[in-house]
């Protein structure tokens, strides 16, 4: 399990999302000679990154290895692939990559490695792919994440994104938590303060704000 720099919260701090975890387990189960691609979509702060990390941590044993990338932009994905190559393919350190051509060569090496026929049980998490540039979705700043997939159609890929238009993947829409108690637990953890009285102490309107805007809260 290689979560290189993923923003992890304490495992005990994670609440809810059991239904979604089960869905991901089914959709991303390793299958010989087939590729699973799932896009976890939803508003900023709704919990996509934490769910993807929880999934990788809880079910990582089903895979030969798990690797997390920050897919915010092309450069962060490339940097992640260089780290993957350094850790899994070859014995060099990623800091020895000094120029873009060298970086591209190593990125390609990592993709080749992921494409090997015997290496088909991995899980890759591409987190924060919020700026896609895809057929029918123009973006001067975005990119097509598929150019960083392995050449071979195998393995399991989980993308998290604010976009609803990642149509090449099976989409799982993440909604707000349906249990107010769980939202209060997150609020308490994030603010470092106890939420006294919980449900009983909040008005209906406050509750609705809390549940609908978890990132702000
Ligand atoms: N299931 C959860 N259990 C506990 N805390 C959570 C959970 N989901 C989200 N959080 C809290 O909410 C914060 C925001 O969640 P997260 O970073 O996963 O959102 P996101 O959907 O990935 O947002 P963005 O689109 O900005 O990347 C987390 O840092 C964490 O504190
Ligand atoms: Mg995120």
mmCIF file of C-alpha atoms and ligand atoms in Angstrom:
data_model
loop_
_atom_site.group_PDB
_atom_site.id
_atom_site.type_symbol
_atom_site.label_atom_id
_atom_site.label_comp_id
_atom_site.label_asym_id
_atom_site.label_seq_id
_atom_site.Cartn_x
_atom_site.Cartn_y
_atom_site.Cartn_z
ATOM 1 C CA UNK A 1 0.000 0.000 0.000
ATOM 2 C CA UNK A 2 1.712 3.201 -1.181
ATOM 3 C CA UNK A 3 -0.282 6.275 -0.320
ATOM 4 C CA UNK A 4 2.654 8.651 -0.881
ATOM 5 C CA UNK A 5 1.534 11.932 0.598
ATOM 6 C CA UNK A 6 -2.209 11.223 0.531
ATOM 7 C CA UNK A 7 -4.017 13.404 3.090
ATOM 8 C CA UNK A 8 -4.990 10.645 5.489
ATOM 9 C CA UNK A 9 -7.130 11.132 8.546
ATOM 10 C CA UNK A 10 -7.053 8.689 11.495
ATOM 11 C CA UNK A 11 -8.733 5.416 10.604
ATOM 12 C CA UNK A 12 -10.969 5.770 13.673
ATOM 13 C CA UNK A 13 -11.881 9.268 12.495
ATOM 14 C CA UNK A 14 -13.526 7.977 9.316
ATOM 15 C CA UNK A 15 -17.303 7.698 9.567
ATOM 16 C CA UNK A 16 -20.087 6.213 7.446
ATOM 17 C CA UNK A 17 -19.941 5.497 3.707
ATOM 18 C CA UNK A 18 -20.365 1.748 4.194
ATOM 19 C CA UNK A 19 -22.729 1.459 1.227
ATOM 20 C CA UNK A 20 -20.304 3.270 -1.068
ATOM 21 C CA UNK A 21 -17.347 1.210 0.173
ATOM 22 C CA UNK A 22 -19.223 -1.975 -0.627
ATOM 23 C CA UNK A 23 -20.118 -0.652 -4.091
ATOM 24 C CA UNK A 24 -16.469 0.207 -4.774
ATOM 25 C CA UNK A 25 -15.385 -3.222 -3.560
ATOM 26 C CA UNK A 26 -17.660 -4.842 -6.127
ATOM 27 C CA UNK A 27 -16.873 -2.495 -8.994
ATOM 28 C CA UNK A 28 -13.118 -2.542 -8.437
ATOM 29 C CA UNK A 29 -12.610 -6.235 -7.644
ATOM 30 C CA UNK A 30 -9.598 -7.530 -9.638
ATOM 31 C CA UNK A 31 -10.667 -9.357 -12.803
ATOM 32 C CA UNK A 32 -8.240 -11.212 -15.074
ATOM 33 C CA UNK A 33 -7.689 -9.466 -18.436
ATOM 34 C CA UNK A 34 -10.307 -6.801 -17.748
ATOM 35 C CA UNK A 35 -9.962 -3.255 -16.492
ATOM 36 C CA UNK A 36 -12.157 -1.567 -13.901
ATOM 37 C CA UNK A 37 -12.351 2.217 -14.074
ATOM 38 C CA UNK A 38 -14.541 3.988 -11.528
ATOM 39 C CA UNK A 39 -15.004 7.742 -11.113
ATOM 40 C CA UNK A 40 -16.053 8.887 -7.663
ATOM 41 C CA UNK A 41 -17.807 12.201 -8.320
ATOM 42 C CA UNK A 42 -19.120 14.891 -6.031
ATOM 43 C CA UNK A 43 -18.882 18.430 -4.757
ATOM 44 C CA UNK A 44 -15.714 19.819 -3.200
ATOM 45 C CA UNK A 45 -15.389 18.689 0.409
ATOM 46 C CA UNK A 46 -18.067 16.014 0.184
ATOM 47 C CA UNK A 47 -15.525 13.315 1.103
ATOM 48 C CA UNK A 48 -14.224 11.778 -2.152
ATOM 49 C CA UNK A 49 -10.558 11.757 -1.182
ATOM 50 C CA UNK A 50 -11.205 10.312 2.278
ATOM 51 C CA UNK A 51 -13.446 7.610 0.843
ATOM 52 C CA UNK A 52 -10.828 6.631 -1.734
ATOM 53 C CA UNK A 53 -8.155 6.416 0.961
ATOM 54 C CA UNK A 54 -10.441 4.418 3.232
ATOM 55 C CA UNK A 55 -11.217 2.053 0.363
ATOM 56 C CA UNK A 56 -7.529 1.566 -0.420
ATOM 57 C CA UNK A 57 -6.676 0.995 3.244
ATOM 58 C CA UNK A 58 -9.530 -1.360 3.986
ATOM 59 C CA UNK A 59 -9.482 -3.459 0.817
ATOM 60 C CA UNK A 60 -5.870 -3.013 -0.286
ATOM 61 C CA UNK A 61 -5.070 -6.653 0.432
ATOM 62 C CA UNK A 62 -7.133 -7.765 -2.567
ATOM 63 C CA UNK A 63 -4.533 -6.112 -4.835
ATOM 64 C CA UNK A 64 -0.901 -6.852 -5.622
ATOM 65 C CA UNK A 65 -0.190 -3.229 -4.754
ATOM 66 C CA UNK A 66 -2.032 0.048 -4.372
ATOM 67 C CA UNK A 67 -0.673 3.395 -5.487
ATOM 68 C CA UNK A 68 -2.127 6.860 -4.842
ATOM 69 C CA UNK A 69 -1.529 9.815 -7.189
ATOM 70 C CA UNK A 70 -2.458 13.426 -6.846
ATOM 71 C CA UNK A 71 -4.084 13.940 -10.273
ATOM 72 C CA UNK A 72 -4.675 17.681 -9.775
ATOM 73 C CA UNK A 73 -2.628 18.380 -12.906
ATOM 74 C CA UNK A 74 -0.384 16.650 -15.365
ATOM 75 C CA UNK A 75 2.790 17.474 -13.463
ATOM 76 C CA UNK A 76 1.614 15.926 -10.209
ATOM 77 C CA UNK A 77 0.634 12.695 -11.983
ATOM 78 C CA UNK A 78 3.986 12.523 -13.726
ATOM 79 C CA UNK A 79 5.777 13.115 -10.443
ATOM 80 C CA UNK A 80 3.723 10.274 -8.926
ATOM 81 C CA UNK A 81 4.647 7.906 -11.749
ATOM 82 C CA UNK A 82 8.307 8.762 -11.251
ATOM 83 C CA UNK A 83 7.963 7.845 -7.571
ATOM 84 C CA UNK A 84 6.213 4.615 -8.549
ATOM 85 C CA UNK A 85 9.039 3.764 -10.929
ATOM 86 C CA UNK A 86 11.612 4.571 -8.276
ATOM 87 C CA UNK A 87 9.896 2.412 -5.664
ATOM 88 C CA UNK A 88 8.708 -0.499 -7.740
ATOM 89 C CA UNK A 89 10.429 -0.709 -11.095
ATOM 90 C CA UNK A 90 13.999 0.347 -10.611
ATOM 91 C CA UNK A 91 16.409 1.279 -7.928
ATOM 92 C CA UNK A 92 16.965 4.947 -8.469
ATOM 93 C CA UNK A 93 15.713 7.846 -6.435
ATOM 94 C CA UNK A 94 13.154 10.199 -7.906
ATOM 95 C CA UNK A 95 15.341 13.193 -7.011
ATOM 96 C CA UNK A 96 17.861 12.082 -9.640
ATOM 97 C CA UNK A 97 15.367 12.994 -12.412
ATOM 98 C CA UNK A 98 16.715 16.286 -13.663
ATOM 99 C CA UNK A 99 15.087 17.074 -17.010
ATOM 100 C CA UNK A 100 11.660 16.687 -18.695
ATOM 101 C CA UNK A 101 12.895 14.127 -21.254
ATOM 102 C CA UNK A 102 14.244 11.959 -18.488
ATOM 103 C CA UNK A 103 10.966 12.338 -16.614
ATOM 104 C CA UNK A 104 8.942 11.312 -19.691
ATOM 105 C CA UNK A 105 11.168 8.279 -20.169
ATOM 106 C CA UNK A 106 10.610 7.159 -16.589
ATOM 107 C CA UNK A 107 6.850 7.820 -16.792
ATOM 108 C CA UNK A 108 6.784 5.556 -19.846
ATOM 109 C CA UNK A 109 8.803 2.937 -17.979
ATOM 110 C CA UNK A 110 6.242 2.970 -15.161
ATOM 111 C CA UNK A 111 3.371 2.573 -17.670
ATOM 112 C CA UNK A 112 5.167 -0.353 -19.325
ATOM 113 C CA UNK A 113 5.646 -2.004 -15.970
ATOM 114 C CA UNK A 114 1.947 -1.617 -15.144
ATOM 115 C CA UNK A 115 1.120 -3.130 -18.535
ATOM 116 C CA UNK A 116 2.987 -6.411 -18.020
ATOM 117 C CA UNK A 117 0.641 -9.341 -18.473
ATOM 118 C CA UNK A 118 1.549 -10.895 -15.119
ATOM 119 C CA UNK A 119 1.088 -7.585 -13.325
ATOM 120 C CA UNK A 120 -2.678 -7.179 -13.540
ATOM 121 C CA UNK A 121 -3.915 -7.019 -9.946
ATOM 122 C CA UNK A 122 -2.961 -3.499 -8.950
ATOM 123 C CA UNK A 123 -5.163 -0.607 -7.867
ATOM 124 C CA UNK A 124 -4.307 2.961 -8.868
ATOM 125 C CA UNK A 125 -6.064 5.909 -7.233
ATOM 126 C CA UNK A 126 -5.988 9.151 -9.247
ATOM 127 C CA UNK A 127 -7.227 11.697 -6.739
ATOM 128 C CA UNK A 128 -8.529 15.230 -7.491
ATOM 129 C CA UNK A 129 -8.938 14.929 -11.263
ATOM 130 C CA UNK A 130 -11.052 18.075 -11.318
ATOM 131 C CA UNK A 131 -9.910 19.637 -14.571
ATOM 132 C CA UNK A 132 -10.500 17.134 -17.378
ATOM 133 C CA UNK A 133 -9.754 17.916 -21.011
ATOM 134 C CA UNK A 134 -11.598 15.213 -22.911
ATOM 135 C CA UNK A 135 -13.408 14.880 -26.228
ATOM 136 C CA UNK A 136 -16.309 17.336 -25.899
ATOM 137 C CA UNK A 137 -14.843 18.887 -22.717
ATOM 138 C CA UNK A 138 -12.365 21.589 -23.712
ATOM 139 C CA UNK A 139 -10.022 23.022 -21.084
ATOM 140 C CA UNK A 140 -6.875 25.046 -21.659
ATOM 141 C CA UNK A 141 -5.484 24.015 -18.280
ATOM 142 C CA UNK A 142 -6.783 20.440 -18.062
ATOM 143 C CA UNK A 143 -5.532 17.137 -19.460
ATOM 144 C CA UNK A 144 -6.715 13.700 -20.481
ATOM 145 C CA UNK A 145 -5.879 11.364 -17.634
ATOM 146 C CA UNK A 146 -6.078 8.314 -19.877
ATOM 147 C CA UNK A 147 -2.669 9.087 -21.298
ATOM 148 C CA UNK A 148 -1.280 8.034 -17.922
ATOM 149 C CA UNK A 149 -3.113 4.724 -17.849
ATOM 150 C CA UNK A 150 -1.123 1.606 -18.687
ATOM 151 C CA UNK A 151 -1.192 0.443 -22.306
ATOM 152 C CA UNK A 152 -2.870 -2.790 -21.316
ATOM 153 C CA UNK A 153 -6.552 -3.013 -20.468
ATOM 154 C CA UNK A 154 -6.196 -4.553 -17.020
ATOM 155 C CA UNK A 155 -5.970 -3.504 -13.388
ATOM 156 C CA UNK A 156 -8.298 -1.342 -11.310
ATOM 157 C CA UNK A 157 -8.433 2.447 -11.443
ATOM 158 C CA UNK A 158 -10.275 4.736 -9.048
ATOM 159 C CA UNK A 159 -10.553 8.403 -10.016
ATOM 160 C CA UNK A 160 -11.932 11.089 -7.721
ATOM 161 C CA UNK A 161 -13.329 14.172 -9.428
ATOM 162 C CA UNK A 162 -15.679 17.123 -9.067
ATOM 163 C CA UNK A 163 -16.652 16.652 -12.723
ATOM 164 C CA UNK A 164 -19.754 14.685 -13.654
ATOM 165 C CA UNK A 165 -18.516 14.113 -17.167
ATOM 166 C CA UNK A 166 -15.959 11.341 -16.842
ATOM 167 C CA UNK A 167 -17.999 9.120 -19.123
ATOM 168 C CA UNK A 168 -15.262 6.580 -19.858
ATOM 169 C CA UNK A 169 -15.597 5.385 -16.242
ATOM 170 C CA UNK A 170 -18.379 3.871 -14.216
ATOM 171 C CA UNK A 171 -19.595 6.773 -12.091
ATOM 172 C CA UNK A 172 -20.374 6.709 -8.401
ATOM 173 C CA UNK A 173 -21.969 9.949 -7.275
ATOM 174 C CA UNK A 174 -21.096 10.819 -3.687
ATOM 175 C CA UNK A 175 -23.881 12.592 -1.861
ATOM 176 C CA UNK A 176 -23.916 14.256 1.524
ATOM 177 C CA UNK A 177 -23.890 11.948 4.531
ATOM 178 C CA UNK A 178 -27.402 10.844 5.385
ATOM 179 C CA UNK A 179 -26.842 10.554 9.121
ATOM 180 C CA UNK A 180 -26.632 13.906 10.895
ATOM 181 C CA UNK A 181 -24.832 12.259 13.825
ATOM 182 C CA UNK A 182 -21.974 11.338 11.450
ATOM 183 C CA UNK A 183 -21.743 14.919 10.170
ATOM 184 C CA UNK A 184 -21.549 16.143 13.745
ATOM 185 C CA UNK A 185 -18.740 13.698 14.449
ATOM 186 C CA UNK A 186 -16.769 15.118 11.494
ATOM 187 C CA UNK A 187 -17.494 18.653 12.617
ATOM 188 C CA UNK A 188 -16.207 17.844 16.105
ATOM 189 C CA UNK A 189 -13.053 16.220 14.701
ATOM 190 C CA UNK A 190 -12.328 19.076 12.283
ATOM 191 C CA UNK A 191 -12.925 21.863 14.741
ATOM 192 C CA UNK A 192 -11.140 20.057 17.561
ATOM 193 C CA UNK A 193 -14.124 20.856 19.762
ATOM 194 C CA UNK A 194 -16.858 18.803 21.280
ATOM 195 C CA UNK A 195 -20.314 19.312 19.781
ATOM 196 C CA UNK A 196 -22.325 19.579 22.971
ATOM 197 C CA UNK A 197 -25.872 18.365 22.854
ATOM 198 C CA UNK A 198 -25.537 17.287 19.199
ATOM 199 C CA UNK A 199 -28.780 17.042 17.347
ATOM 200 C CA UNK A 200 -30.821 18.351 20.242
ATOM 201 C CA UNK A 201 -28.884 21.613 20.387
ATOM 202 C CA UNK A 202 -29.033 22.506 16.686
ATOM 203 C CA UNK A 203 -31.931 24.073 14.882
ATOM 204 C CA UNK A 204 -33.303 22.445 11.759
ATOM 205 C CA UNK A 205 -31.677 25.209 9.647
ATOM 206 C CA UNK A 206 -28.262 24.855 11.261
ATOM 207 C CA UNK A 207 -28.418 21.115 10.748
ATOM 208 C CA UNK A 208 -29.248 21.455 7.100
ATOM 209 C CA UNK A 209 -26.328 23.872 6.562
ATOM 210 C CA UNK A 210 -23.962 21.530 8.348
ATOM 211 C CA UNK A 211 -24.980 18.536 6.326
ATOM 212 C CA UNK A 212 -25.017 20.314 2.971
ATOM 213 C CA UNK A 213 -21.730 22.124 3.317
ATOM 214 C CA UNK A 214 -19.392 19.708 5.116
ATOM 215 C CA UNK A 215 -16.271 21.348 3.668
ATOM 216 C CA UNK A 216 -17.182 24.759 5.037
ATOM 217 C CA UNK A 217 -18.150 23.332 8.383
HETATM 218 N N1 LIG B 1 -16.245 9.824 5.840
HETATM 219 C C1 LIG B 1 -15.585 10.772 6.507
HETATM 220 N N2 LIG B 1 -15.260 10.577 7.802
HETATM 221 C C2 LIG B 1 -14.630 11.558 8.502
HETATM 222 N N3 LIG B 1 -14.232 12.733 7.983
HETATM 223 C C3 LIG B 1 -14.517 12.962 6.686
HETATM 224 C C4 LIG B 1 -15.206 12.008 5.894
HETATM 225 N N4 LIG B 1 -15.372 12.519 4.655
HETATM 226 C C5 LIG B 1 -14.810 13.738 4.678
HETATM 227 N N5 LIG B 1 -14.312 14.017 5.903
HETATM 228 C C6 LIG B 1 -13.687 15.291 6.319
HETATM 229 O O1 LIG B 1 -13.981 16.265 5.332
HETATM 230 C C7 LIG B 1 -12.779 16.752 4.762
HETATM 231 C C8 LIG B 1 -12.971 16.921 3.264
HETATM 232 O O2 LIG B 1 -13.098 15.646 2.671
HETATM 233 P P1 LIG B 1 -12.318 15.264 1.337
HETATM 234 O O3 LIG B 1 -10.987 15.897 1.268
HETATM 235 O O4 LIG B 1 -12.367 13.772 1.216
HETATM 236 O O5 LIG B 1 -13.280 15.946 0.262
HETATM 237 P P2 LIG B 1 -13.193 15.914 -1.317
HETATM 238 O O6 LIG B 1 -14.542 15.516 -1.820
HETATM 239 O O7 LIG B 1 -12.045 15.087 -1.749
HETATM 240 O O8 LIG B 1 -12.952 17.449 -1.655
HETATM 241 P P3 LIG B 1 -12.189 18.112 -2.900
HETATM 242 O O9 LIG B 1 -13.123 18.040 -4.077
HETATM 243 O O10 LIG B 1 -11.941 19.502 -2.428
HETATM 244 O O11 LIG B 1 -10.927 17.333 -3.134
HETATM 245 C C9 LIG B 1 -11.686 15.750 5.150
HETATM 246 O O12 LIG B 1 -10.444 16.354 5.308
HETATM 247 C C10 LIG B 1 -12.190 15.201 6.458
HETATM 248 O O13 LIG B 1 -11.794 16.030 7.541
HETATM 249 MG MG1 LIG B 2 -10.286 15.465 -2.854
#
